[in-house]
Short mmCIF file of C-alpha atoms and ligand atoms in Angstrom, two decimals:
data_model
loop_
_atom_site.label_atom_id
_atom_site.label_comp_id
_atom_site.label_asym_id
_atom_site.label_seq_id
_atom_site.Cartn_x
_atom_site.Cartn_y
_atom_site.Cartn_z
CA MET A 1 117.12 101.22 94.61
CA ALA A 2 119.39 98.30 96.08
CA LYS A 3 119.11 95.53 93.59
CA VAL A 4 117.17 92.65 95.56
CA ILE A 5 117.87 89.17 94.55
CA ILE A 6 115.41 86.81 94.90
CA ASP A 7 115.55 82.93 94.56
CA PRO A 8 113.75 81.12 91.34
CA GLY A 9 111.32 78.88 93.42
CA ILE A 10 110.08 82.11 95.83
CA ILE A 11 109.55 84.28 92.64
CA LYS A 12 107.44 81.12 90.98
CA ASP A 13 105.11 81.29 94.30
CA ILE A 14 104.84 84.96 94.46
CA LYS A 15 103.56 84.82 90.98
CA GLU A 16 100.92 81.75 92.15
CA ARG A 17 99.90 83.92 94.67
CA GLU A 18 99.48 86.84 92.52
CA ARG A 19 97.18 84.85 90.51
CA ALA A 20 95.14 83.39 93.43
CA VAL A 21 94.50 86.59 95.06
CA TYR A 22 93.41 88.40 92.25
CA ASP A 23 90.94 85.79 90.63
CA LYS A 24 89.82 85.11 94.33
CA TRP A 25 89.16 89.23 94.62
CA ALA A 26 88.24 89.44 90.65
CA GLU A 27 84.50 89.72 91.30
CA THR A 28 84.33 91.97 94.23
CA TYR A 29 87.63 93.85 93.35
CA ASP A 30 85.66 97.06 91.91
CA GLN A 31 83.45 97.66 95.32
CA SER A 32 86.47 97.95 97.18
CA LEU A 33 87.96 101.50 98.85
CA TRP A 34 90.82 100.42 97.27
CA ALA A 35 89.55 100.51 93.66
CA THR A 36 87.77 103.38 94.64
CA TRP A 37 91.01 105.11 95.53
CA LEU A 38 92.65 104.18 92.23
CA LYS A 39 89.72 105.47 90.25
CA THR A 40 91.14 108.87 91.43
CA TRP A 41 94.89 108.10 90.37
CA VAL A 42 93.38 107.50 86.78
CA GLU A 43 91.64 111.20 86.94
CA GLY A 44 94.94 112.74 88.08
CA PHE A 45 96.99 111.11 85.23
CA LEU A 46 94.13 111.30 82.84
CA LYS A 47 95.04 114.76 80.55
CA ASP A 48 98.48 112.92 80.15
CA VAL A 49 96.81 110.40 77.92
CA PRO A 50 96.74 112.20 74.22
CA VAL A 51 93.49 112.07 72.52
CA ALA A 52 92.72 109.11 70.24
CA SER A 53 95.67 106.57 71.08
CA LYS A 54 96.72 103.17 71.34
CA ILE A 55 96.80 102.63 75.26
CA LEU A 56 98.51 99.82 77.28
CA ASP A 57 97.46 98.73 80.95
CA VAL A 58 100.54 96.59 82.69
CA GLY A 59 98.62 94.92 84.93
CA CYS A 60 94.87 95.65 83.92
CA GLY A 61 92.95 93.96 86.62
CA THR A 62 89.43 94.10 86.09
CA GLY A 63 89.89 97.12 83.57
CA THR A 64 88.68 99.80 85.47
CA ALA A 65 91.31 102.20 84.52
CA LEU A 66 91.00 101.45 80.85
CA LYS A 67 87.31 102.06 81.13
CA GLN A 68 87.85 105.51 82.29
CA LEU A 69 90.24 106.07 79.61
CA GLN A 70 87.10 105.37 77.10
CA ALA A 71 87.11 109.73 78.13
CA ARG A 72 90.43 109.92 75.65
CA LYS A 73 88.36 108.39 72.74
CA PRO A 74 91.34 105.79 72.37
CA LEU A 75 92.05 103.57 69.37
CA LEU A 76 92.78 100.63 71.30
CA LEU A 77 92.58 99.86 75.08
CA ALA A 78 94.94 97.03 75.80
CA GLY A 79 95.71 95.18 78.80
CA LEU A 80 97.79 92.21 80.38
CA ASP A 81 97.13 90.66 83.61
CA ILE A 82 98.09 87.43 85.44
CA SER A 83 94.81 86.78 86.75
CA PRO A 84 92.44 85.34 84.24
CA LYS A 85 89.36 85.89 86.39
CA ALA A 86 90.07 89.70 86.58
CA LEU A 87 90.08 89.82 82.80
CA ASP A 88 87.00 88.39 82.48
CA VAL A 89 85.45 90.93 84.58
CA ALA A 90 87.68 93.37 82.48
CA ARG A 91 86.01 91.81 78.89
CA GLU A 92 82.54 92.49 80.14
CA LYS A 93 83.19 95.97 81.17
CA LEU A 94 85.11 96.84 77.67
CA ALA A 95 82.84 95.18 75.60
CA GLY A 96 81.87 97.43 72.67
CA PHE A 97 84.78 99.27 72.49
CA PRO A 98 87.97 98.00 70.78
CA HIS A 99 90.02 96.04 73.41
CA ASP A 100 92.95 93.52 73.36
CA LEU A 101 93.26 91.64 76.65
CA ARG A 102 95.78 89.03 77.47
CA THR A 103 96.48 86.90 80.38
CA ALA A 104 100.04 86.98 80.80
CA ASP A 105 102.89 87.43 83.27
CA ALA A 106 104.48 91.25 82.71
CA GLU A 107 107.73 89.77 83.54
CA ASP A 108 107.54 87.95 80.61
CA SER A 109 107.47 89.11 76.32
CA PHE A 110 104.60 91.21 76.00
CA PRO A 111 102.51 89.70 73.41
CA TRP A 112 102.58 92.85 71.04
CA PRO A 113 104.77 94.39 68.34
CA ASP A 114 107.80 96.68 68.69
CA ASP A 115 106.42 100.40 68.56
CA TYR A 116 102.63 99.79 68.86
CA PHE A 117 101.49 101.55 71.16
CA ASP A 118 101.24 105.74 72.22
CA VAL A 119 100.86 105.31 75.89
CA ALA A 120 101.51 102.58 78.15
CA PHE A 121 100.95 103.00 81.92
CA PHE A 122 101.33 100.51 85.72
CA ASN A 123 98.38 101.79 87.93
CA SER A 124 99.60 100.39 91.04
CA THR A 125 101.01 97.39 89.75
CA ILE A 126 104.76 98.67 89.72
CA HIS A 127 105.45 97.33 93.22
CA HIS A 128 104.15 93.85 92.60
CA PHE A 129 107.00 92.68 90.35
CA PRO A 130 109.41 91.25 91.48
CA ASN A 131 111.81 92.31 88.57
CA PRO A 132 110.02 95.47 87.57
CA ARG A 133 112.87 96.04 85.19
CA LYS A 134 111.48 93.18 83.06
CA PRO A 135 107.90 95.06 82.69
CA VAL A 136 109.26 98.31 81.81
CA ILE A 137 111.79 97.26 79.36
CA GLU A 138 109.46 95.71 77.49
CA THR A 139 106.72 98.54 77.88
CA TYR A 140 110.02 100.32 75.88
CA ARG A 141 110.17 97.96 73.07
CA VAL A 142 105.93 98.35 72.48
CA LEU A 143 105.82 101.77 72.69
CA LYS A 144 106.37 104.06 69.60
CA THR A 145 109.09 106.78 69.71
CA GLN A 146 108.09 109.45 71.33
CA GLY A 147 105.48 107.23 73.27
CA ARG A 148 104.54 107.60 76.84
CA LEU A 149 105.20 105.94 80.11
CA ILE A 150 102.78 106.59 82.98
CA VAL A 151 103.86 105.20 86.39
CA SER A 152 101.31 105.55 88.93
CA ASP A 153 101.64 104.19 92.42
CA PRO A 154 101.04 105.10 96.17
CA HIS A 155 103.44 108.04 97.80
CA PHE A 156 105.06 107.57 100.97
CA PRO A 157 107.17 110.38 102.47
CA PHE A 158 110.81 109.78 104.74
CA PRO A 159 110.78 107.82 106.93
CA PHE A 160 107.60 106.04 105.91
CA LEU A 161 108.76 104.58 103.15
CA GLY A 162 111.22 102.40 104.53
CA VAL A 163 109.03 101.03 107.18
CA VAL A 164 106.47 100.25 104.64
CA ASN A 165 109.20 97.75 102.72
CA ILE A 166 110.27 96.54 105.86
CA PHE A 167 106.49 95.31 106.63
CA LEU A 168 105.83 94.14 103.07
CA SER A 169 109.18 91.90 103.11
CA PHE A 170 107.54 89.93 105.89
CA TYR A 171 103.94 90.67 105.52
CA PRO A 172 103.15 90.97 101.31
CA LEU A 173 99.75 91.72 101.94
CA ASN A 174 98.31 91.45 98.28
CA GLY A 175 101.37 90.59 96.78
CA ASP A 176 102.82 94.16 97.34
CA LEU A 177 106.50 93.69 97.45
CA HIS A 178 108.39 96.53 97.36
CA PHE A 179 107.75 100.60 96.65
CA PHE A 180 110.25 102.80 95.20
CA SER A 181 110.97 105.99 96.51
CA GLN A 182 110.72 109.07 93.75
CA GLN A 183 113.71 109.44 93.03
CA GLY A 184 114.75 105.56 92.96
CA LEU A 185 111.43 105.81 90.47
CA ARG A 186 113.39 108.49 88.46
CA ARG A 187 116.48 106.87 88.04
CA PHE A 188 114.81 103.66 87.31
CA VAL A 189 113.16 104.29 84.63
CA GLU A 190 115.72 106.65 83.16
CA SER A 191 118.40 103.35 83.55
CA CYS A 192 115.74 101.82 81.43
CA GLY A 193 116.11 104.40 78.49
CA PHE A 194 113.12 106.63 79.19
CA VAL A 195 113.72 110.59 78.75
CA ARG A 196 112.06 113.76 80.08
CA VAL A 197 110.94 112.64 83.40
CA THR A 198 108.42 114.77 85.39
CA GLN A 199 106.56 113.79 88.72
CA ARG A 200 103.14 114.60 90.05
CA PRO A 201 100.92 114.19 92.53
CA SER A 202 97.68 111.91 91.09
CA ALA A 203 95.39 111.81 94.07
CA ILE A 204 95.87 111.90 98.03
CA ALA A 205 99.09 109.86 98.77
CA ALA A 206 99.76 108.73 95.24
CA ARG A 207 102.40 110.11 92.32
CA TYR A 208 102.63 109.50 88.75
CA THR A 209 105.81 109.48 86.83
CA LEU A 210 105.64 110.38 83.33
CA ALA A 211 108.75 109.53 80.91
CA PHE A 212 109.22 109.35 77.16
CA LYS A 213 110.74 106.90 74.89
CA PRO A 214 113.29 108.76 73.11
CA THR A 215 113.26 109.36 69.16
C1 SAM B 1 96.63 96.66 92.91
S1 SAM B 1 95.94 95.34 91.56
C2 SAM B 1 95.82 97.13 90.35
C3 SAM B 1 94.89 96.66 89.07
C4 SAM B 1 94.58 97.87 88.01
N1 SAM B 1 95.74 98.25 87.60
C5 SAM B 1 93.94 99.16 88.68
O1 SAM B 1 94.28 100.16 88.67
O2 SAM B 1 92.45 98.80 89.31
C6 SAM B 1 97.58 94.96 91.00
C7 SAM B 1 97.12 94.22 89.46
O3 SAM B 1 98.29 93.27 89.01
C8 SAM B 1 98.36 92.58 88.51
N2 SAM B 1 99.85 91.54 88.99
C9 SAM B 1 100.51 91.31 89.65
N3 SAM B 1 101.61 90.57 89.43
C10 SAM B 1 101.62 90.63 87.96
C11 SAM B 1 102.31 90.19 87.49
N4 SAM B 1 103.68 89.61 87.15
N5 SAM B 1 101.73 90.16 85.95
C12 SAM B 1 100.55 90.52 85.34
N6 SAM B 1 99.49 91.15 86.50
C13 SAM B 1 100.23 90.99 87.56
C14 SAM B 1 97.43 91.51 89.82
O4 SAM B 1 96.62 90.54 89.02
C15 SAM B 1 96.45 92.74 89.67
O5 SAM B 1 95.43 92.78 88.88
#
């Protein structure tokens, strides 16, 4: 992917808009068609989440994906999101299960120690970040060696990807900024240090990239 340089003032506006959009949407988000589609993505990568693991959801929103992962009998369901109202909904949903949810910008340092999680995933969030390298490098830090990174996002085949990205550069919808190609995403996670990258369909028009932190 070509390096996109965005003015810091615009980035601040992007973050404020993200928070405002998802705070406003928090109460009704789970009833949306979008959220229903995202649930099918999680079903698609569920088998790649080891049983009894410590799991981090980067951009967890209302916590629907974390709730689905209860099926894997996790030791911890952790998440961060820029929207405090979305996290309020997530906390209600995860009550009674071991969880740790933080309001944070994913492009800042994550509030967890090194080598802490077995799995970290981005479900429909990587395309929201003006600088996705920061959260992926932080994910590398907080994962244990042999820990798993899962990046799940829509898949736009050529030539639609280019058209969609040009459209989003003018109209970023709900903070959707830029989608990776499959090859671009593979190269990107490798450039952040991850290895053994595989890419598979997770649902209709969605794919996930699975990669490991090396020993
Ligand atoms: C399309 S929603 C996906 C939510 C969730 N992953 C799911 O599967 O339902 C994108 C999420 O990314 C969050 N987000 C966007 N920019 C963020 C940032 N810089 N830091 C943390 N979260 C962010 C939004 O608040 C929103 O909850």
